[in-house]
Structures are given as structure tokens and as C-alpha cells.
Amino acid sequence: MLTHYLVLAVKVLLRRKFFTFISLFGISFTLLVLTVVAALFDHSFGPGAEEPRQDRTLYAGRAIMYGPHNTWSSNGGFKLFDRYARDLPGVERLALYQNSHTVHSYLDGRKVSSGLKRTDDEYWRILEFEFLEGVPFGTADVAEARFVAVINRATRQRIFDGRNALGQTLEADGQRFRVVGVVEDVSEMRSVPFADIWLPYTTAKTDGYKREIMGDWNAIALARDQAAMAGIHDEFNSRLLRVELPQDGYQAIVAPFETQFAGFARLMPTADHKDPESQVWRMVALLLSLALLFILIPTVNLVNINISRIMERASEIGVRKAFGAPSRTLVGQFLVENILLTIIGGALGFVLSILVLRGLVQSGLFTYAHFTINLRVFAYGMALAVVFGLISGVYPAWRMSRLNPVQALKGGPR
Amino acid sequence: MIQLKDIEKVYRTDRIETVALADVNLTVGEGEFVSIMGPSGCGKSTLLNLMGLLDEPTRGTIQINGSPIARYADRTLAAMRNKEIGFVFQVFHLVSDLSVLDNVQIPLLYRRMSNGERRKRAEEALDRVGLSARIHHFPSQLSGGQQQRVAIARAIVGRPRILLADEPTGNLDSQMGDEIMAILGTLNREDKTTIVMVTHDQQKAAQTERIVRLFDGRQVN
């Protein structure tokens, strides 16, 4: 019976080419947008090669300091994390690093721009980079403020023409550093591991950062296990209540340790920035609402097209009912047709998504990004296509199945 | 085989109430070939639809093979139509996207049966109506008479004991109409299929065993 339905479905779709095109366009375009957005999210926040232990890693960066009249929003300062995040119970390792910022150097009259990040040595132990040459800088390098650097493949290519870079020196931020390691490029969208050049934070030109509560620093806490994560979050929040704040009208500071996605959610306008508790649910509600709205429009459209398409086949419905098709079986038949249509639309959407993601990578819009549609996103997309097919097919099929056979044979309801 | 008792069928809209059938009492015995005649709008097709369980009477009872039909569930009615009744319509009602063979298989889709068996039975039915050579054609590639023969093959493929034909020759010229009548006559004689046929044509009705006449929704003798 299924073969019969599928054969008929294909014939109907081929006969009504314009309708098929409109339906497929709606489905594939919707899925294209959702899949590309999902791939971007997955690329930014999913477990990546450099952050394999995300399931037990917490991040703190964004800080809000506020009082009755003032609000200061930026990253936390070195002092905030160095003084208050050390020795948190349940933390296996703690790393501090500065936001990446662009520095320019000149090579044979050429201006070379690079993303520079200053970090401590623990940074290299929590994250797992693929080293093409050498090793990361270590505890002694940081403690003794040695002018050493780790660079990525692209920087080696730009500065050393791709030749072996170990032991070579390069200029960054007006200082000269000796290359001790070369790592594979990391996407700009992965803000924690991304940079072109990594330097020990102790090589900064001044040590003013050591006294700052607010600044451009971040902390990564690797928890002993997942069970310890809530305790780390709570303990740091309670320590923040004791932070000595500047005397100019600030009363509290919020800079919670949370997952990267939760940190991103905190940036959304929907978030309550002064609440140290997770804002993820607001973000998820916003994303789901947007996704639902985005799905709803083509779904309603598809429902309309399906109703007219199915009602056009009223005579066939009448014949099938007359020859013994129960209503439920007919609903099944039209759902099979609709699901087939949405699966074809879904497959088209995926092919288009791959092309669009490839285009995004080639456009250079996102430095070093390599977007891929992984199995998880693919599975979500296909599940979405099927749900899409069910939603847009159930109502028309149900309406059709309620048709009286005599009415159906006469061409449908008047 | 078919028993209708005190049947009344009324169509109601917001403003109008139309009595399509009133006080119809009719029994069709097993193996009978009965025709229903009457002017347009007298309720012939309505009566046939009630016999075929495609519609419900407003009042009265219907019995098929001794089983009274009283508010059967959709699934039960569907199963009875599938096993006991075959339909032939004036406008054929073939599914244009399906081949002749696939059209004929439709009633068997709703039975537990292998694809091979389904195909074999459909080929046999098409053979009986003389269309073995056209099984891969589509309805649009056939003449009116051939389309009606496909429709008859579809009606008999499930080997129903009752065949209900609503003006089966109404859209055909006289020669094709005669061919269709010949097929129906053979089915009635050889298979003992009970046939009820609605017709306007006195000549065709004369070929049946009994004529039931309707006027304004009532039986007339």
C-alpha cells in the first residue's frame, strides 16, 4: 500500500509542478535558514576540538557593576578573577586570559593584522590545541615574563611564509617574541580559544591590569566533575558580595561562572543582567519563539495549499471511501504524500545549507571558520522536516477525511 | 440481500428542507438484477447511495445480508463497502494519475493481501472486461467505453456480492452502452452478483429482471 501511495504522491507532485515548486521552496528555504543558524550556534557553542571538556567547564567574563545611578558593563578585570576565583571548591584548574584584540605589525613594508591574546599557562592545560610545531608556554615562562609566543598556522604563513617558525622572532604589540609553538587555526567564532598570537600575560607593557576589577579578562574553570559546577557558580557569586568596589556609587557586581551558551544568553536584551542566575531559559524561549514564528508562516501557507490540493482530489477521496478506505487510512495516505514532500524539501534544504555554509566559509566573513552540518544538526533538521510535514498535512487530511463520500464524489463541499 | 424499510431521506439547509426519499420499502434478493428508474431529481441516486452505505437515511432501516445498519462506525461501514459492495459511476471516477492496473487495485489496497496477489486479481478483473491489453494505459488514453469497463473491473475486483451502478451507460453512446450492459448481464448470470442499476434508459432497464420506479422520492407501481 505504501508503494502505491508513494507512486501516486510522486505523480501528483510532478503533475502540479507550480504547487510543488512553491511548497518545496517554502520548506527548503525555512529549513535552510534554521539549519544555517543551528550550524552557526553549534560551531560557536558546541563541543569543539579545542574545548573537549565543555560538559564540566565554566566560563566567567561578562561583568556588570551597578549602583542606584550607575551601571558599568564590560568584562571583569584581572583582579576580580585573580583574587576571588582562585581556590574555588570543586575547581580542578583555573585559567585567566584576556580578550583577543587586533594588533598590527609591519613586515617588509606590509601591514599585518593579528588577533592577540594574553593568557596564563593553565589556559593551555584546560584547552587542547593541535600543535603543528613546538609546545605551549609553561609556568616558568609566565612567572618570569619570558617573551615567548604561540602563533597559529595562518600567522606562520603570513609572517614566515609557512616555513618552520620555532625559534624565530616576531613583533607584536611593539614587542619582540620568540615563537615556541605553532597551532592549527581556530575559528574566530570560538571566542575562548581564538587568536592568531598568544603571549604570557605577564609580558604586558604595564601591570596596571592587576589592580582592575573591570577590564577585558576572562576566567575558565574546569570543574572536577559536573556535580561540582553548581557549587562553583554559587561560591563565586557569594565571594563577589565581598568585592571591594570603587567608591563612586557602585553597590554590587555580577560576573557569574556559567556555560558559554549561558554567557551568550546574558548578552541578549531579554536577559536580566543583574541576576547572577542563569538567563538561558529566556534565551531559549526567545529562540524557540522566533523559530516557531519562522516555521509557522510557511506552515500556514502549506496548510492552505494542501487544503486546496486535497479538495481538488475530492473525487478520488470519494472513490476510495466508496471502495472501503476508512478515514484514518486516507489521513495516512495524504500524510505520506505530505511527509514525502517535506522530506524532499528537507533534503533540498540541506543541500542548499551545505552550499550556503561553504559560501560563508569562502567569503572570509568568519575568520578560520569551518562550518559543517554535523549528524546532530542533520538529525534535528530531518526531524523538523517530518514535524513540518505532519503539522501542515494533518489538518487538511483530517478535514478531507470528514468528507461525506457522496459529497466527495460530487467534487467536495459546496 | 438488500432490505430497505420505511426509508426517508431529508436534506436540510438553514432555510429549506428537501425530502429526497419518503416511505421507501424495497427488498432486493440475492442474484437479482434490478433497475431503478424515474425522472431527474426523483431520488434514484440517493436511494443507490443509501444501499451502498455511502449515506445515512434520516429515518428507516437498511439491512445488508441480514445485518441491520444502524450508526455503524466509519471503519465498520468502510469494511462492509469494501467486502460486500462494488460501485460503478456514470462519470467513471477513475484516478487520472494512476494506470488502469493501479486504478483497478484500489479496493484491494484496503485488504490484507500481498502485492502479487493484488496484481493478479486486478489482471483477472481486467481480463473479464476485455482490457488485458490496456493495463499500463492511463484513463486519459482510453475511450469512454473503455474507462467504464475499467470502472467495472475495479468494482468487481474485490468479488463483492452486490454491484451498484449509477447510470453506468449514461455517458456512453448506444454501442458502448450495450457492451457495458452485456458485461453487467454476464456478471449477474455467471457470478450471481446482485446488481442494482439506476438508469434513465427504458431499453436498458428492460434488460433487467425488475424495474423499481420512483417519482418525487416515492416508489410508484
XYZ file of C-alpha atoms in Angstrom:
635
model
C 0.000 0.000 0.000
C 2.869 2.347 0.880
C 4.381 1.821 -2.580
C 1.031 2.709 -4.132
C 0.850 5.884 -2.033
C 4.426 6.854 -2.860
C 3.958 6.277 -6.588
C 0.764 8.334 -6.515
C 2.445 11.056 -4.431
C 5.294 11.381 -6.931
C 2.828 11.565 -9.829
C 0.721 14.198 -8.107
C 3.804 16.263 -7.297
C 5.026 16.045 -10.885
C 1.585 16.913 -12.287
C 1.246 20.030 -10.145
C 4.667 21.491 -10.822
C 3.957 25.046 -9.693
C 2.370 23.936 -6.445
C 5.270 21.560 -5.871
C 7.782 24.331 -6.524
C 6.062 26.745 -4.116
C 5.819 24.084 -1.410
C 9.393 22.908 -1.860
C 10.669 26.482 -1.881
C 8.848 27.267 1.384
C 10.077 24.112 3.088
C 13.644 24.206 1.838
C 14.109 27.932 2.493
C 12.763 27.611 6.052
C 14.997 24.639 6.726
C 17.933 26.363 5.093
C 17.680 29.317 7.474
C 17.100 27.121 10.538
C 19.921 24.758 9.624
C 22.404 27.530 8.928
C 21.510 29.247 12.213
C 21.780 25.898 14.028
C 25.158 25.229 12.389
C 26.394 28.677 13.458
C 25.250 28.045 17.038
C 26.728 24.571 17.002
C 30.002 25.914 15.649
C 30.117 28.638 18.298
C 28.921 26.786 21.380
C 29.052 23.062 20.661
C 31.918 20.891 21.867
C 34.878 21.807 19.672
C 38.258 20.212 19.177
C 39.947 22.708 21.500
C 37.253 22.538 24.166
C 36.521 18.827 24.551
C 35.546 19.041 28.228
C 32.839 21.655 27.856
C 30.482 19.493 29.877
C 32.454 20.367 33.001
C 33.840 23.764 32.088
C 32.500 27.078 33.344
C 33.317 30.467 31.927
C 33.205 33.924 33.516
C 33.861 37.089 31.569
C 30.991 39.487 31.300
C 30.672 41.661 34.417
C 28.086 44.224 35.437
C 28.879 46.605 38.237
C 25.972 48.752 39.293
C 24.607 51.141 41.862
C 21.460 53.209 42.191
C 22.536 55.602 39.427
C 25.407 53.939 37.608
C 25.892 50.781 35.635
C 29.235 49.626 34.246
C 29.181 46.751 31.868
C 32.311 45.178 30.412
C 34.472 42.146 31.071
C 35.782 41.525 34.518
C 39.234 42.786 35.435
C 42.281 40.628 36.183
C 41.987 41.414 39.891
C 38.368 40.258 40.030
C 39.223 36.757 38.874
C 42.742 36.531 40.297
C 41.673 37.449 43.795
C 38.182 35.951 44.012
C 38.195 32.953 41.673
C 41.309 31.220 42.967
C 40.852 28.073 45.083
C 37.130 27.757 44.432
C 35.995 24.399 45.819
C 35.435 21.825 43.101
C 37.713 23.535 40.566
C 40.418 21.316 39.095
C 42.060 24.052 37.036
C 41.515 27.797 36.618
C 42.827 29.784 33.685
C 42.781 33.523 33.054
C 43.009 35.100 29.632
C 42.479 38.442 28.027
C 40.037 39.141 25.196
C 41.599 38.912 21.790
C 42.389 42.307 20.319
C 43.842 43.294 16.987
C 47.452 44.340 16.780
C 49.347 45.485 13.730
C 52.920 44.790 12.815
C 54.887 45.733 9.719
C 56.798 43.236 7.686
C 58.789 44.410 4.664
C 56.504 47.429 4.475
C 53.421 45.217 4.713
C 50.888 45.779 7.473
C 49.996 42.511 9.153
C 46.987 42.469 11.457
C 46.671 39.735 14.048
C 44.362 38.804 16.912
C 46.447 38.832 20.064
C 45.531 37.171 23.319
C 47.436 37.172 26.609
C 46.919 34.132 28.772
C 48.370 32.221 31.668
C 49.879 28.725 31.393
C 46.789 26.939 32.723
C 44.947 28.096 29.622
C 46.949 25.548 27.617
C 46.098 22.782 30.057
C 42.348 23.345 30.041
C 42.117 23.811 26.279
C 43.533 21.280 23.837
C 45.165 22.817 20.811
C 46.618 20.861 17.955
C 50.291 21.812 17.916
C 51.890 21.768 14.483
C 55.246 22.734 15.965
C 56.702 23.139 19.461
C 54.834 23.389 22.730
C 52.794 25.961 24.645
C 54.492 28.370 27.022
C 54.674 26.996 30.558
C 54.543 28.045 34.175
C 58.131 29.339 34.240
C 57.598 31.349 31.026
C 54.641 33.116 32.640
C 56.242 33.523 36.054
C 59.425 35.000 34.589
C 57.595 37.027 31.919
C 59.587 35.481 29.094
C 58.968 36.985 25.692
C 57.708 33.831 24.039
C 54.730 33.338 21.786
C 52.490 30.688 20.346
C 51.158 31.502 16.883
C 48.677 29.847 14.568
C 49.191 28.361 11.121
C 47.845 31.462 9.337
C 50.292 33.735 11.201
C 53.177 31.417 10.360
C 52.083 31.643 6.740
C 51.767 35.449 6.836
C 54.981 36.183 8.696
C 57.270 33.270 7.916
C 55.840 32.248 4.539
C 54.778 28.941 6.037
C 58.321 27.898 6.930
C 59.256 26.363 10.271
C 58.716 29.122 12.848
C 60.194 27.620 16.019
C 62.860 29.877 17.496
C 62.070 32.675 15.044
C 61.065 36.057 16.437
C 58.120 38.215 15.578
C 56.927 41.625 16.519
C 53.588 42.003 18.283
C 52.162 44.989 20.116
C 55.507 46.781 19.832
C 57.499 43.958 21.476
C 59.517 41.073 20.062
C 58.684 37.494 20.930
C 60.308 34.160 20.224
C 57.975 31.548 18.772
C 57.791 28.415 20.943
C 54.748 26.805 19.374
C 52.521 26.810 16.295
C 48.923 25.651 16.498
C 46.206 24.917 13.972
C 43.897 27.846 13.157
C 40.862 28.207 15.424
C 37.629 29.798 14.269
C 37.011 33.400 15.250
C 33.546 32.368 16.356
C 35.008 30.289 19.191
C 35.890 33.222 21.348
C 37.716 31.289 24.086
C 40.431 29.544 22.057
C 40.552 32.008 19.117
C 43.621 34.163 18.473
C 46.476 34.490 15.999
C 49.142 35.096 18.620
C 49.137 34.032 22.274
C 51.509 35.648 24.777
C 52.143 35.198 28.505
C 50.041 37.797 30.270
C 52.990 38.863 32.368
C 54.655 40.374 29.296
C 52.108 43.194 29.183
C 53.762 46.615 28.947
C 52.360 47.751 32.287
C 50.945 45.917 35.276
C 48.010 48.300 35.740
C 45.652 45.494 34.802
C 46.497 43.723 38.056
C 44.570 46.329 40.030
C 41.428 46.403 37.874
C 38.056 44.995 38.913
C 36.608 45.749 35.482
C 38.643 45.198 32.342
C 38.903 42.740 29.453
C 39.703 39.499 31.249
C 38.005 36.128 31.374
C 38.300 33.053 33.536
C 37.817 29.394 32.685
C 37.151 26.946 35.496
C 37.494 23.255 34.806
C 35.340 21.525 37.401
C 36.362 18.202 38.919
C 33.046 16.798 37.709
C 29.651 18.032 36.607
C 28.260 17.774 40.136
C 30.711 20.428 41.301
C 29.579 23.036 38.772
C 26.613 24.436 40.711
C 28.807 24.807 43.826
C 31.456 26.726 41.862
C 28.802 29.067 40.477
C 27.285 29.706 43.920
C 30.589 30.097 45.771
C 31.933 32.650 43.286
C 28.682 34.611 43.452
C 28.902 34.729 47.232
C 32.554 35.849 47.040
C 31.520 38.652 44.693
C 29.393 40.069 47.524
C 32.677 40.838 49.341
C 34.428 42.545 46.425
C 35.816 45.970 47.300
C 34.040 48.162 44.761
C 35.126 51.640 43.669
C 33.710 54.392 45.863
C 31.800 56.181 43.122
C 28.314 54.827 43.592
C 28.607 51.111 42.824
C 26.974 48.648 45.174
C 27.222 45.252 43.548
C 28.959 43.284 40.824
C 27.634 40.359 38.825
C 30.043 38.118 36.912
C 28.826 34.539 37.202
C 30.655 31.382 36.204
C 28.384 29.662 33.689
C 28.402 27.745 30.423
C 29.365 29.562 27.243
C 25.804 29.425 25.967
C 24.566 30.903 29.250
C 27.178 33.637 28.910
C 25.876 34.360 25.416
C 22.290 34.367 26.724
C 23.356 37.030 29.238
C 24.209 39.345 26.330
C 20.665 39.234 24.950
C 18.362 42.216 25.524
C 15.876 39.799 27.089
C 18.293 38.935 29.918
C 18.115 40.345 33.415
C 21.733 41.444 33.541
C 21.756 41.988 37.292
C 20.569 38.475 38.075
C 23.538 36.138 38.561
C 21.324 33.099 37.945
C 21.147 31.514 34.508
C 19.369 33.506 31.812
C 19.352 30.574 29.406
C 15.627 29.931 29.660
C 14.917 33.471 28.435
C 17.265 32.940 25.521
C 15.775 29.544 24.712
C 12.255 30.992 24.926
C 13.269 33.793 22.567
C 14.947 31.437 20.098
C 12.067 28.962 20.200
C 9.526 31.745 19.684
C 11.475 33.069 16.717
C 11.908 29.575 15.273
C 8.211 28.777 15.777
C 7.174 32.042 14.168
C 9.543 31.355 11.329
C 8.124 27.854 10.855
C 4.531 28.968 11.354
C 4.370 31.245 8.327
C 5.299 28.629 5.697
C 3.306 26.009 7.615
C 0.096 28.055 7.400
C 0.847 28.637 3.752
C 1.419 24.934 3.191
C -1.787 24.076 5.052
C -3.696 26.365 2.668
C -2.071 24.921 -0.414
C -2.675 21.406 0.904
C -6.348 22.058 1.556
C -6.936 23.223 -1.997
C -4.733 20.434 -3.367
C -6.564 17.764 -1.408
C -10.007 19.181 -2.104
C -9.183 19.135 -5.802
C -8.919 15.401 -5.406
C -12.320 15.105 -3.763
C -13.498 12.674 -6.406
C -10.556 10.359 -5.684
C -11.364 10.594 -1.970
C -14.986 9.692 -2.736
C -13.910 6.691 -4.801
C -11.536 5.455 -2.127
C -14.211 5.843 0.544
C -16.764 4.074 -1.633
C -14.368 1.172 -2.096
C -13.688 0.764 1.581
C -10.971 3.194 2.676
C -11.508 4.119 6.329
C -10.983 7.815 7.136
C -7.868 7.021 9.158
C -6.267 5.242 6.209
C -6.979 8.219 3.975
C -5.420 10.567 6.513
C -2.392 8.256 6.422
C -2.259 8.407 2.620
C -2.238 12.191 2.500
C 0.250 12.400 5.351
C 2.575 10.070 3.436
C 2.315 12.422 0.458
C 2.969 15.448 2.608
C 5.829 13.901 4.502
C 7.386 12.805 1.214
C 7.110 16.392 0.008
C 8.665 17.767 3.171
C 11.449 15.183 3.147
C 12.295 16.169 -0.424
C 12.118 19.810 0.712
C 14.268 18.908 3.723
C 16.870 17.194 1.543
C 16.922 20.196 -0.787
C 17.212 22.476 2.233
C 20.242 20.520 3.421
C 21.962 20.656 0.059
C 21.314 24.406 -0.013
C 22.545 24.715 3.598
C 25.795 22.976 2.703
C 26.247 25.344 -0.235
C 25.444 28.414 1.869
C 27.780 27.321 4.690
C 30.513 26.628 2.159
C 29.885 30.082 0.709
C 30.135 31.621 4.187
C 33.476 29.907 4.792
C 34.817 31.034 1.408
C 33.572 34.599 1.917
C 36.020 35.016 4.803
C 33.286 36.672 6.838
C 34.142 34.420 9.785
C 37.900 34.030 10.114
C 39.141 30.424 10.118
C 35.581 29.104 10.452
C 34.807 25.679 9.007
C 31.078 25.185 9.262
C 29.832 21.689 8.839
C 26.410 20.172 9.099
C 27.101 17.521 11.645
C 24.918 14.479 12.266
C 23.180 16.156 15.201
C 22.119 19.159 13.140
C 21.183 16.860 10.253
C 19.007 14.743 12.557
C 17.337 17.850 14.008
C 16.721 19.155 10.509
C 15.159 15.951 9.251
C 13.045 15.626 12.391
C 11.955 19.196 11.834
C 11.063 18.410 8.212
C 8.909 15.487 9.285
C 7.206 17.527 12.014
C 6.707 20.247 9.425
C 5.072 17.704 7.114
C 2.863 16.364 9.864
C 1.741 19.785 11.065
C 0.949 21.067 7.585
C -0.662 17.807 6.487
C -2.711 16.706 9.480
C -5.356 19.422 9.372
C -6.090 19.251 5.619
C -6.062 15.438 5.744
C -8.397 15.439 8.742
C -10.784 17.857 7.005
C -10.711 15.716 3.918
C -11.350 12.524 5.837
C -14.506 14.052 7.306
C -15.980 14.487 3.839
C -19.123 12.553 3.217
C -18.393 10.095 0.351
C -21.369 11.323 -1.670
C -20.258 14.935 -1.294
C -16.713 13.935 -2.178
C -17.844 12.154 -5.351
C -19.695 15.309 -6.359
C -16.458 17.279 -6.050
C -16.269 18.247 -2.395
C -18.205 20.505 -0.044
C -20.119 23.404 -1.564
C -29.625 -9.367 0.236
C -30.624 -5.675 0.497
C -33.625 -4.621 2.523
C -34.811 -1.049 2.921
C -37.647 -0.382 5.343
C -39.593 2.880 5.751
C -36.699 4.849 4.371
C -36.825 8.608 4.438
C -34.059 10.962 3.433
C -34.378 14.661 4.083
C -31.753 17.269 3.194
C -31.845 20.285 5.456
C -30.213 23.641 5.000
C -30.783 26.793 7.069
C -33.849 27.717 5.045
C -35.010 24.746 3.051
C -35.933 21.181 3.856
C -35.948 18.877 0.855
C -37.475 15.438 1.068
C -35.410 13.299 -1.280
C -36.981 9.961 -0.344
C -40.069 9.055 1.626
C -41.662 5.732 2.621
C -39.384 3.613 0.509
C -39.663 -0.097 1.169
C -37.602 -2.252 -1.082
C -36.077 -5.692 -0.966
C -33.508 -6.885 -3.480
C -32.951 -10.611 -3.401
C -29.644 -12.405 -3.869
C -28.650 -12.641 -7.522
C -31.332 -10.216 -8.708
C -30.704 -7.626 -11.419
C -32.882 -4.644 -10.583
C -33.086 -1.272 -12.246
C -34.311 1.941 -10.673
C -35.999 4.395 -12.991
C -37.543 7.790 -12.683
C -37.176 11.383 -13.798
C -34.218 13.557 -12.806
C -34.218 14.563 -9.155
C -36.654 11.841 -8.098
C -34.156 10.330 -5.646
C -32.699 7.434 -7.683
C -29.070 8.190 -6.882
C -29.921 8.972 -3.264
C -31.515 5.553 -2.973
C -28.469 3.898 -4.513
C -26.152 5.791 -2.158
C -28.155 4.588 0.828
C -27.964 0.980 -0.407
C -24.211 1.432 -0.848
C -23.801 2.782 2.703
C -22.372 5.985 1.278
C -25.058 7.996 3.046
C -27.341 7.574 6.064
C -31.136 7.677 5.920
C -32.926 10.280 8.028
C -35.371 7.569 9.094
C -35.844 3.865 8.458
C -33.573 0.835 8.451
C -31.225 -0.756 5.981
C -30.155 -4.389 6.091
C -27.337 -5.791 4.026
C -27.059 -9.593 4.039
C -29.351 -9.678 7.038
C -27.252 -7.273 9.127
C -29.136 -4.134 10.115
C -27.089 -0.981 9.610
C -27.604 1.388 12.486
C -24.979 4.012 13.068
C -22.015 1.828 12.290
C -18.621 3.302 12.899
C -16.689 4.624 9.920
C -14.320 1.651 9.995
C -17.156 -0.912 10.041
C -19.040 0.750 7.192
C -15.806 1.017 5.220
C -15.130 -2.695 5.721
C -18.681 -3.606 4.601
C -18.389 -1.468 1.472
C -15.015 -2.998 0.758
C -16.141 -6.618 1.049
C -19.789 -6.622 0.039
C -20.338 -3.807 -2.444
C -18.890 -2.610 -5.729
C -19.755 0.715 -7.353
C -19.940 1.836 -10.976
C -20.497 5.551 -11.538
C -21.839 7.449 -14.519
C -18.673 9.598 -14.760
C -16.337 6.640 -14.118
C -14.377 8.405 -11.331
C -11.037 6.888 -12.312
C -7.931 8.364 -10.678
C -6.195 10.143 -13.543
C -2.677 9.811 -12.067
C -2.909 6.037 -11.782
C -2.589 3.456 -14.530
C -5.510 1.190 -15.389
C -3.951 -1.594 -13.312
C -3.429 0.668 -10.291
C -6.975 2.024 -10.544
C -8.402 -1.475 -10.508
C -6.318 -2.409 -7.480
C -7.785 0.385 -5.323
C -10.393 -1.731 -3.447
C -7.749 -4.362 -2.681
C -5.465 -1.785 -1.044
C -7.760 -1.847 1.947
C -7.456 -5.599 2.429
C -4.618 -7.651 3.817
C -3.105 -9.024 0.645
C 0.312 -9.325 -0.963
C 1.219 -7.044 -3.854
C 1.497 -10.075 -6.124
C -1.986 -11.337 -5.256
C -3.408 -7.849 -5.661
C -1.923 -7.512 -9.123
C -3.082 -10.988 -10.153
C -6.654 -10.272 -9.093
C -6.637 -6.911 -10.897
C -5.347 -8.537 -14.100
C -8.096 -11.164 -13.869
C -10.760 -8.481 -13.431
C -9.408 -6.539 -16.414
C -9.366 -9.736 -18.443
C -13.060 -10.245 -17.704
C -13.926 -6.830 -19.113
C -11.651 -7.340 -22.115
C -8.965 -4.832 -21.220
C -5.917 -7.040 -20.630
C -4.019 -5.189 -23.302
C -4.503 -1.807 -21.686
C -3.280 -2.362 -18.147
C -0.441 0.184 -18.328
C -2.519 2.872 -20.020
C -3.809 5.872 -18.157
C -7.516 6.771 -18.087
C -6.992 9.742 -20.409
C -5.674 7.347 -23.064
C -8.910 5.329 -23.144
C -12.316 5.836 -24.750
C -15.399 6.391 -22.572
C -16.485 2.788 -23.002
C -13.047 1.502 -22.062
C -12.965 3.765 -18.998
C -16.308 2.401 -17.865
C -15.016 -1.138 -18.342
C -12.035 -0.238 -16.131
C -14.535 1.081 -13.581
C -16.444 -2.218 -13.734
C -13.198 -4.152 -13.296
C -12.493 -2.008 -10.227
C -15.991 -2.707 -8.915
C -15.681 -6.492 -9.268
C -12.015 -6.980 -8.351
C -12.910 -7.456 -4.687
C -15.562 -10.054 -5.698
C -18.420 -8.254 -3.969
C -21.823 -9.846 -3.884
C -23.561 -6.569 -4.667
C -22.875 -4.239 -7.580
C -24.449 -0.782 -7.545
C -24.318 1.061 -10.850
C -25.396 4.682 -11.105
C -26.315 5.313 -14.748
C -23.372 3.261 -15.997
C -24.286 3.864 -19.641
C -25.358 7.487 -19.217
C -22.164 8.941 -20.682
C -21.729 6.417 -23.471
C -23.050 6.005 -26.986
C -25.520 3.199 -27.588
C -22.991 0.669 -28.837
C -20.691 1.168 -25.851
C -23.744 1.205 -23.591
C -24.749 -2.193 -24.980
C -21.257 -3.543 -24.314
C -21.466 -2.397 -20.694
C -24.921 -3.924 -20.296
C -23.575 -7.177 -21.708
C -20.802 -7.232 -19.124
C -23.242 -6.498 -16.284
C -25.571 -9.226 -17.566
C -22.715 -11.734 -17.615
C -21.680 -10.823 -14.059
C -25.261 -11.305 -12.908
C -25.775 -14.606 -14.690
C -22.390 -16.227 -14.213
C -21.294 -14.903 -10.833
C -24.772 -14.463 -9.360
C -23.799 -10.904 -8.494
C -26.746 -8.897 -7.234
C -26.951 -5.764 -9.361
C -28.924 -2.603 -8.749
C -28.703 -0.127 -11.605
C -30.029 3.405 -11.823
C -30.964 4.342 -15.381
C -32.991 6.762 -17.451
C -32.993 4.408 -20.383
C -36.138 2.283 -20.718
C -34.403 -0.053 -23.146
C -31.558 -0.767 -20.728
C -33.946 -1.149 -17.818
C -35.889 -3.686 -19.854
C -32.817 -5.926 -19.853
C -33.039 -6.265 -16.050
C -35.283 -8.612 -14.106
C -37.241 -5.958 -12.263
C -37.822 -2.232 -12.515
C -38.379 -0.056 -9.451
C -39.889 3.312 -10.331
C -39.537 6.460 -8.271
C -41.389 9.752 -8.543
C -40.737 12.685 -6.240
C -38.912 10.477 -3.805
C -41.657 7.858 -3.564
C -41.981 4.434 -5.067
C -44.638 4.090 -7.717
C -46.018 0.829 -9.013
